[in-house]
Coordinates of C-alpha atoms in Angstrom, one line a residue:
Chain Y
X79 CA -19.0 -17.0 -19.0
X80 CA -16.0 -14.8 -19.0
X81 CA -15.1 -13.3 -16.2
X82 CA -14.2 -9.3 -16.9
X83 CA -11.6 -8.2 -14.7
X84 CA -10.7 -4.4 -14.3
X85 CA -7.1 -3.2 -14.2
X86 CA -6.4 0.2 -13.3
X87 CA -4.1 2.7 -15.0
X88 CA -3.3 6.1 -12.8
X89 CA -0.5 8.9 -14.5
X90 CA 3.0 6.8 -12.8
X91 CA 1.1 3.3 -12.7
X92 CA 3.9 0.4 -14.2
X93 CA 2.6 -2.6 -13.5
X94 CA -0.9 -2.6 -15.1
X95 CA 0.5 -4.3 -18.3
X96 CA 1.6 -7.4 -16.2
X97 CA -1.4 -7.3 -14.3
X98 CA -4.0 -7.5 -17.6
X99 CA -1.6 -10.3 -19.0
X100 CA -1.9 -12.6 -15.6
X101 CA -5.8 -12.0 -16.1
X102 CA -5.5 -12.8 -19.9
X103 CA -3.0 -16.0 -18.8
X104 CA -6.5 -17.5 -16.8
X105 CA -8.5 -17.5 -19.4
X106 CA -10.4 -13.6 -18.2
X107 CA -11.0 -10.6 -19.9
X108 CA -8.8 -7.9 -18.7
X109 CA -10.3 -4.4 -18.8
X110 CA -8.5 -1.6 -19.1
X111 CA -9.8 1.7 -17.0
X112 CA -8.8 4.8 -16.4
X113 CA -8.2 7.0 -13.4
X114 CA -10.2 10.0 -14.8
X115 CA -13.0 8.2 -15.3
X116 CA -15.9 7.8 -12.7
X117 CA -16.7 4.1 -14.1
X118 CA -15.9 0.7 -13.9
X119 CA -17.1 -0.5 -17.3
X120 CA -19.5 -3.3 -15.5
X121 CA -16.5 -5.5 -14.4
X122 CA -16.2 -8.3 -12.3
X123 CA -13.2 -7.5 -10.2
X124 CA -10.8 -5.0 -10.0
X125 CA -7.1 -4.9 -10.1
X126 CA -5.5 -2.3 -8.7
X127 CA -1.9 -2.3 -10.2
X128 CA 1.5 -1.2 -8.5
X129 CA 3.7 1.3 -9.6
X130 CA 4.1 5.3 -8.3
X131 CA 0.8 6.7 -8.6
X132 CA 1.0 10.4 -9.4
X133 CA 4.4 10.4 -8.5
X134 CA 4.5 8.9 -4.9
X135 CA 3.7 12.7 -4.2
X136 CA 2.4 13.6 -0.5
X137 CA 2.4 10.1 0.6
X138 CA 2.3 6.7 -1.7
X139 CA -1.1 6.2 -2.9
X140 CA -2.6 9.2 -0.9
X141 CA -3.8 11.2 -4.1
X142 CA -4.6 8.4 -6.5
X143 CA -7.1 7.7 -3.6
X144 CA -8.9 10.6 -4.5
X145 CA -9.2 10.0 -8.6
X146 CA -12.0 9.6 -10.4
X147 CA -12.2 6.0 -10.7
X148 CA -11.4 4.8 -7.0
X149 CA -14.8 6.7 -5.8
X150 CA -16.0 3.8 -7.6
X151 CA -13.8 1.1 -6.6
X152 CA -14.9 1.7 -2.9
X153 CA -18.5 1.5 -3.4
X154 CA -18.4 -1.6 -5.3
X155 CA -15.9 -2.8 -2.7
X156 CA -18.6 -2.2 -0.2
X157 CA -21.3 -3.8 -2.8
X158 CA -19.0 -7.0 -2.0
X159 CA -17.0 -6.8 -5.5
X160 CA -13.8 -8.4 -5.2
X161 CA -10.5 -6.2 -5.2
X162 CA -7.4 -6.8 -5.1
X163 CA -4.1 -4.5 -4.7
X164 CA -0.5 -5.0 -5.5
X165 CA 2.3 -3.0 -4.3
X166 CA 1.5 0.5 -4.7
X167 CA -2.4 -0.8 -5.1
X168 CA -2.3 -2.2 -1.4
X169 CA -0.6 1.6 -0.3
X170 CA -3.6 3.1 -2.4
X171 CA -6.4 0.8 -0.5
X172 CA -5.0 1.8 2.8
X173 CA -4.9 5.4 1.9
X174 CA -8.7 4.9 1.0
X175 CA -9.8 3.3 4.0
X176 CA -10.8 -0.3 2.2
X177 CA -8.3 -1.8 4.5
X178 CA -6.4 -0.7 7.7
X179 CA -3.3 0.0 8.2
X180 CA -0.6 1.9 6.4
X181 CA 2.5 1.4 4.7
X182 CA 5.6 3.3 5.7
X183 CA 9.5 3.5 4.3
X184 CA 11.3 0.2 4.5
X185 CA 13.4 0.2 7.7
X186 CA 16.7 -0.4 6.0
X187 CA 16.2 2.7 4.0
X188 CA 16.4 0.5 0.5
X189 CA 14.5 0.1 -2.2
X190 CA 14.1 -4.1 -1.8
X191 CA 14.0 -5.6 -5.2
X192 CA 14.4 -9.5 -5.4
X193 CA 12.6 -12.6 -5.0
X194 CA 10.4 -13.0 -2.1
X195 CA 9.0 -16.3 -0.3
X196 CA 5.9 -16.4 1.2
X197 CA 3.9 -18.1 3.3
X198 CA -0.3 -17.8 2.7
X199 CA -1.7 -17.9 5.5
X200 CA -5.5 -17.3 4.7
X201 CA -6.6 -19.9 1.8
X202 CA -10.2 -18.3 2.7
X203 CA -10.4 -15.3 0.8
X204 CA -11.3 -14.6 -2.7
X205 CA -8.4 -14.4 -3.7
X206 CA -6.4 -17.2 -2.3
X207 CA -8.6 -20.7 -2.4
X208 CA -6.7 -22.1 -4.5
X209 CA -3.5 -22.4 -2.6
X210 CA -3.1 -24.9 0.2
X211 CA -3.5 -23.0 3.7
X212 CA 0.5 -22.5 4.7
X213 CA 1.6 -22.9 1.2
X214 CA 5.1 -21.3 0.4
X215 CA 5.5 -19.4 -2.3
X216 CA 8.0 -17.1 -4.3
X217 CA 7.3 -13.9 -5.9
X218 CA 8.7 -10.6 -6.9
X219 CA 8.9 -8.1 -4.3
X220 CA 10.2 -4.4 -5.1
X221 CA 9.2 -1.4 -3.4
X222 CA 10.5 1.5 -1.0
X223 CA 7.5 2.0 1.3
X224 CA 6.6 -1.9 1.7
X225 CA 6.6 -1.6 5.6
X226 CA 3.4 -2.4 6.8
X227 CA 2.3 -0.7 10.2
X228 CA -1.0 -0.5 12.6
X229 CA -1.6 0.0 15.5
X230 CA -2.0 -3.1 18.7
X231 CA -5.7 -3.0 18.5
X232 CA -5.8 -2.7 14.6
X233 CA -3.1 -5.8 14.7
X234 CA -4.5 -7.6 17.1
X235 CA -7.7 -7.6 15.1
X236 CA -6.3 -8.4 11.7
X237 CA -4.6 -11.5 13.9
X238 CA -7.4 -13.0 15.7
X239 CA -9.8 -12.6 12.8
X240 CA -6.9 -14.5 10.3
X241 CA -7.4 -11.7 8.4
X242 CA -3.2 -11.7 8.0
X243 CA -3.3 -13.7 4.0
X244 CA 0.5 -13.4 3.4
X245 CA 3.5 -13.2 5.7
X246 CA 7.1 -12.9 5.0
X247 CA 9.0 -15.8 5.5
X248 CA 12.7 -15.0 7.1
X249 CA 13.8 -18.1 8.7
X250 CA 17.3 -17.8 7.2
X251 CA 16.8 -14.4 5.9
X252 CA 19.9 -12.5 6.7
X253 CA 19.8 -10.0 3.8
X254 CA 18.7 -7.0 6.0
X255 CA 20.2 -8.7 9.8
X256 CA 22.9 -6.3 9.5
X257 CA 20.7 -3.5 9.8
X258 CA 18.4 -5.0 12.9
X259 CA 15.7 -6.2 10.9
X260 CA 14.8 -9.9 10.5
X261 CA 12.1 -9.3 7.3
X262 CA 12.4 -7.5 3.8
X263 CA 11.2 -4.1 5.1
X264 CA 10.3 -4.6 9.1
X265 CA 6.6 -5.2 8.1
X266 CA 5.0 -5.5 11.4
X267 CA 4.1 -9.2 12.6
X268 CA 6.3 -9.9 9.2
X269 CA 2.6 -8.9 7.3
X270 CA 3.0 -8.8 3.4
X271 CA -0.3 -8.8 2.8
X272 CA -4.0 -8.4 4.8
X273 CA -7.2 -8.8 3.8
X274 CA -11.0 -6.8 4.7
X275 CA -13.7 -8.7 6.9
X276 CA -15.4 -10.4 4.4
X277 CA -12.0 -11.6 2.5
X278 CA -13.1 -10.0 -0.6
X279 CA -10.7 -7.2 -0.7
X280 CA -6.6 -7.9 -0.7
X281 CA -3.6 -6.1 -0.6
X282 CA -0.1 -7.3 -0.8
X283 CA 3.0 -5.6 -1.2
X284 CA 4.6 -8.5 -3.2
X285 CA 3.9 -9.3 -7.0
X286 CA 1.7 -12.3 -8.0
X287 CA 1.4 -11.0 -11.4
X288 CA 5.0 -11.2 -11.8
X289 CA 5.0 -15.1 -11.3
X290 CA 2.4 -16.4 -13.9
X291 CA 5.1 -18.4 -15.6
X292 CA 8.9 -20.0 -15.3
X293 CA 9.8 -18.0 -18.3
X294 CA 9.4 -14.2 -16.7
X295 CA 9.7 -15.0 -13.4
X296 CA 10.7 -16.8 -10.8
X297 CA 7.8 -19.0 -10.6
X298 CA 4.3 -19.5 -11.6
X299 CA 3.3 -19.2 -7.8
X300 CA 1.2 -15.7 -8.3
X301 CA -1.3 -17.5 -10.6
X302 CA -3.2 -19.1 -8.3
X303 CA -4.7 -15.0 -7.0
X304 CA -6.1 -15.0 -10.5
X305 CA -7.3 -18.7 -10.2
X306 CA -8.9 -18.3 -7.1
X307 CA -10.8 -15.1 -8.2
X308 CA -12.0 -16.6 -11.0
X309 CA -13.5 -19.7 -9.5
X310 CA -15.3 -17.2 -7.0
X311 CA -16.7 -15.2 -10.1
X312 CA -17.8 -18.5 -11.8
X313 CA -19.7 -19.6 -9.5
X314 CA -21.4 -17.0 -8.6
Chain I
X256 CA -5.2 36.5 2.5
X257 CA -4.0 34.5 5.5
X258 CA -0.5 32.1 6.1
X259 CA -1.3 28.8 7.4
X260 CA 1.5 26.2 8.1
X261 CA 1.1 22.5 8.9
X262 CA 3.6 20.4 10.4
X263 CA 3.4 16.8 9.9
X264 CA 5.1 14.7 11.8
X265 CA 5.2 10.6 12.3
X266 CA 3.5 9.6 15.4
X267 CA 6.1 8.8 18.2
X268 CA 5.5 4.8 18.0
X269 CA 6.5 4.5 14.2
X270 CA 10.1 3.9 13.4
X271 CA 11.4 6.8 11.6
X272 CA 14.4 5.2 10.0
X273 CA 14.9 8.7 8.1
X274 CA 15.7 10.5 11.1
X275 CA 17.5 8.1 12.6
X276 CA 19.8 8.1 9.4
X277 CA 20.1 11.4 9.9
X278 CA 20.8 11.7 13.5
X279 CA 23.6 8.8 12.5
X280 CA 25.3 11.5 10.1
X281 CA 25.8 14.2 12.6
X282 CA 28.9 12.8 14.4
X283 CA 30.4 12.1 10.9
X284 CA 29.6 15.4 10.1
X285 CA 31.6 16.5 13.2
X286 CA 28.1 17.7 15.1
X287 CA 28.3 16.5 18.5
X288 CA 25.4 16.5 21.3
X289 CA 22.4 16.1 18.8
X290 CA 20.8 12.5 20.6
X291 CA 17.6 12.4 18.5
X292 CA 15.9 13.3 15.1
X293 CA 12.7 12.9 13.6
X294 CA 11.7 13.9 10.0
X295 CA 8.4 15.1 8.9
X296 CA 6.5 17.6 6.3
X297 CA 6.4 21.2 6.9
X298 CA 3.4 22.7 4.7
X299 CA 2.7 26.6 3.8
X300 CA -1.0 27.5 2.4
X301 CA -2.0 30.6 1.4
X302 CA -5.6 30.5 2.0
X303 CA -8.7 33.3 1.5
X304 CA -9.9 34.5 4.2
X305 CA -12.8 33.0 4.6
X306 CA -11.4 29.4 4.9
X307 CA -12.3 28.7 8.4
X308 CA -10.4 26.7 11.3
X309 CA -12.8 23.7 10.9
X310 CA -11.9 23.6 6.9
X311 CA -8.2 23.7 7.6
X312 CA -8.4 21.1 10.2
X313 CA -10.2 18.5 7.4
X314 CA -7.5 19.4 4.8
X315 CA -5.2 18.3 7.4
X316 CA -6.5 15.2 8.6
X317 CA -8.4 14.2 5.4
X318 CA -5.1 14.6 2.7
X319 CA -1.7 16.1 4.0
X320 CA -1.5 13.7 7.1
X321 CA -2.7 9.9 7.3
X322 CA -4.2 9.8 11.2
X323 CA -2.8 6.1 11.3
X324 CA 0.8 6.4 10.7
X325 CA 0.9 11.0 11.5
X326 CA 0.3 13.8 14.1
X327 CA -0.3 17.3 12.6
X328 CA -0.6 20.9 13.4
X329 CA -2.1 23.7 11.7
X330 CA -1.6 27.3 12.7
X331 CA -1.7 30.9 11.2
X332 CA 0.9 32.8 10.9
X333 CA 1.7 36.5 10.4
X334 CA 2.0 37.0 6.7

């Protein structure tokens, strides 16, 4: 079986080209849909790409939430498909209420573009099995709203229920230090990345796609999201 | 034909870096006394009359403010 993996394109969307060649790399069907339409094509999964969705306009993500196609991403979501977003994908799935949380203007005031280690912290999700629990990894990060913000009982919850998946690691980082901040974009509890109760739905900030091989990026570490879903697809 | 205006604003707990930049600028500017500033959204609707207080509220809450990260106010005002 091949596993058919959506990929969403909205009018300002960049990254949807990187996202259906990481699908493509694993040995899955990328499909390409559209934010107009009202249908998913009877995928598997869906991708929701990064980029500046209609423009950024109102708030990041906060009218691509209302297209078309993300009616339908939400009630598969709650069917139990898996989803996952990247970048401006995780602002859109915030905006939509598939996860909590929102993300807010980096607290240096800069767009951040440059190579980001993580740390996964949930191996659990769909997502993520295939990477060793605490594994460090390095992948693209670029974005001006990247600062992820709840509030203490939202936090608190994400916490105690491990639903934190990546985290930014800034032991050494001293890139931003100058302006108080100790992480890329003062990300509460350092969060890059969160997933929903049942770990089916992600969002990150950084880019996984970016890191499928050593030739266009700095690593291969962002295969393993596109592993891990696929395994879970497999066997089911 | 009514005016309605809604002011959104970031909730006092999130770090508004953008007004804090700004509020850092004043005494470069030469503006002296000005201790705090936060930045928000400042909307003007002109709506039918019929749109009621209820409807307004929902655009409010639902699309020009997120309830996690914003406060809001809507209001008429005298064309």
């Amino acid at each position: 079986m091949t596993a058919r993996i959506g990929v969403i394109t909205f009018p300002g969307t960049l990254d949807d080209i990187d996202a259906a060649r990481a699908v493509r790399s694993v040995d899955a069907e990328p499909v390409a849909l559209w934010h107009a339409d009202a249908d998913l094509r009877g995928v598997d999964a869906v991708i929701v790409p990064g980029g500046f969705s209609y423009g950024d306009y109102l708030r990041a993500g906060a009218i691509a939430r209302f297209a078309p196609v993300m009616t339908e991403v939400v009630r598969a979501a709650r069917r139990g498909m898996p989803v996952l977003g990247i970048c401006n994908g995780f602002q859109i799935l915030c905006e939509s209420g598939l996860l909590p949380g929102a993300l807010v203007r980096n607290a240096g005031l800069h767009f951040v573009c440059r190579d980001q280690w993580l740390r996964v912290e949930n191996n659990e999700t769909v997502w993520t099995t295939r990477y060793d629990a605490g594994a460090e990894i390095l992948v693209p990060l670029k974005n001006m709203e990247g600062r992820y913000v709840a509030d203490p009982a939202t936090l608190d919850e994400l916490e105690g229920e491990g639903r934190v998946v990546f985290r930014y690691l800034v032991d050494g980082d001293a890139s931003q230090r100058y302006l108080g901040i100790d992480s890329p974009n003062g990300a509460l509890n350092h969060i890059a990345g969160i997933a929903d109760a049942r770990g089916r739905v992600v969002g990150l900030m950084p880019h996984p796609e970016h890191a499928i091989d050593a030739l266009t990026g700095p690593s291969d570490d962002g295969l393993g999201m596109f592993l891990s879903v696929l395994d879970a697809l497999v066997a089911a | 034909m009514a005016r309605v205006v809604v002011d959104v604003m970031p909730k006092q707990e999130i770090l508004d870096p953008q007004g804090q930049a700004v509020a850092r600028a004043l005494p470069r500017l030469g503006f002296d006394g000005v201790t705090s500033v936060r930045q928000g959204k400042h909307f003007e609707l002109e709506v039918d009359d019929d749109v009621d207080d209820a409807t307004l509220a929902k655009i409010a809450e639902t699309f020009l403010a997120n309830p996690v990260i914003e406060d809001w106010v809507v209001r008429r005002v005298d064309a």
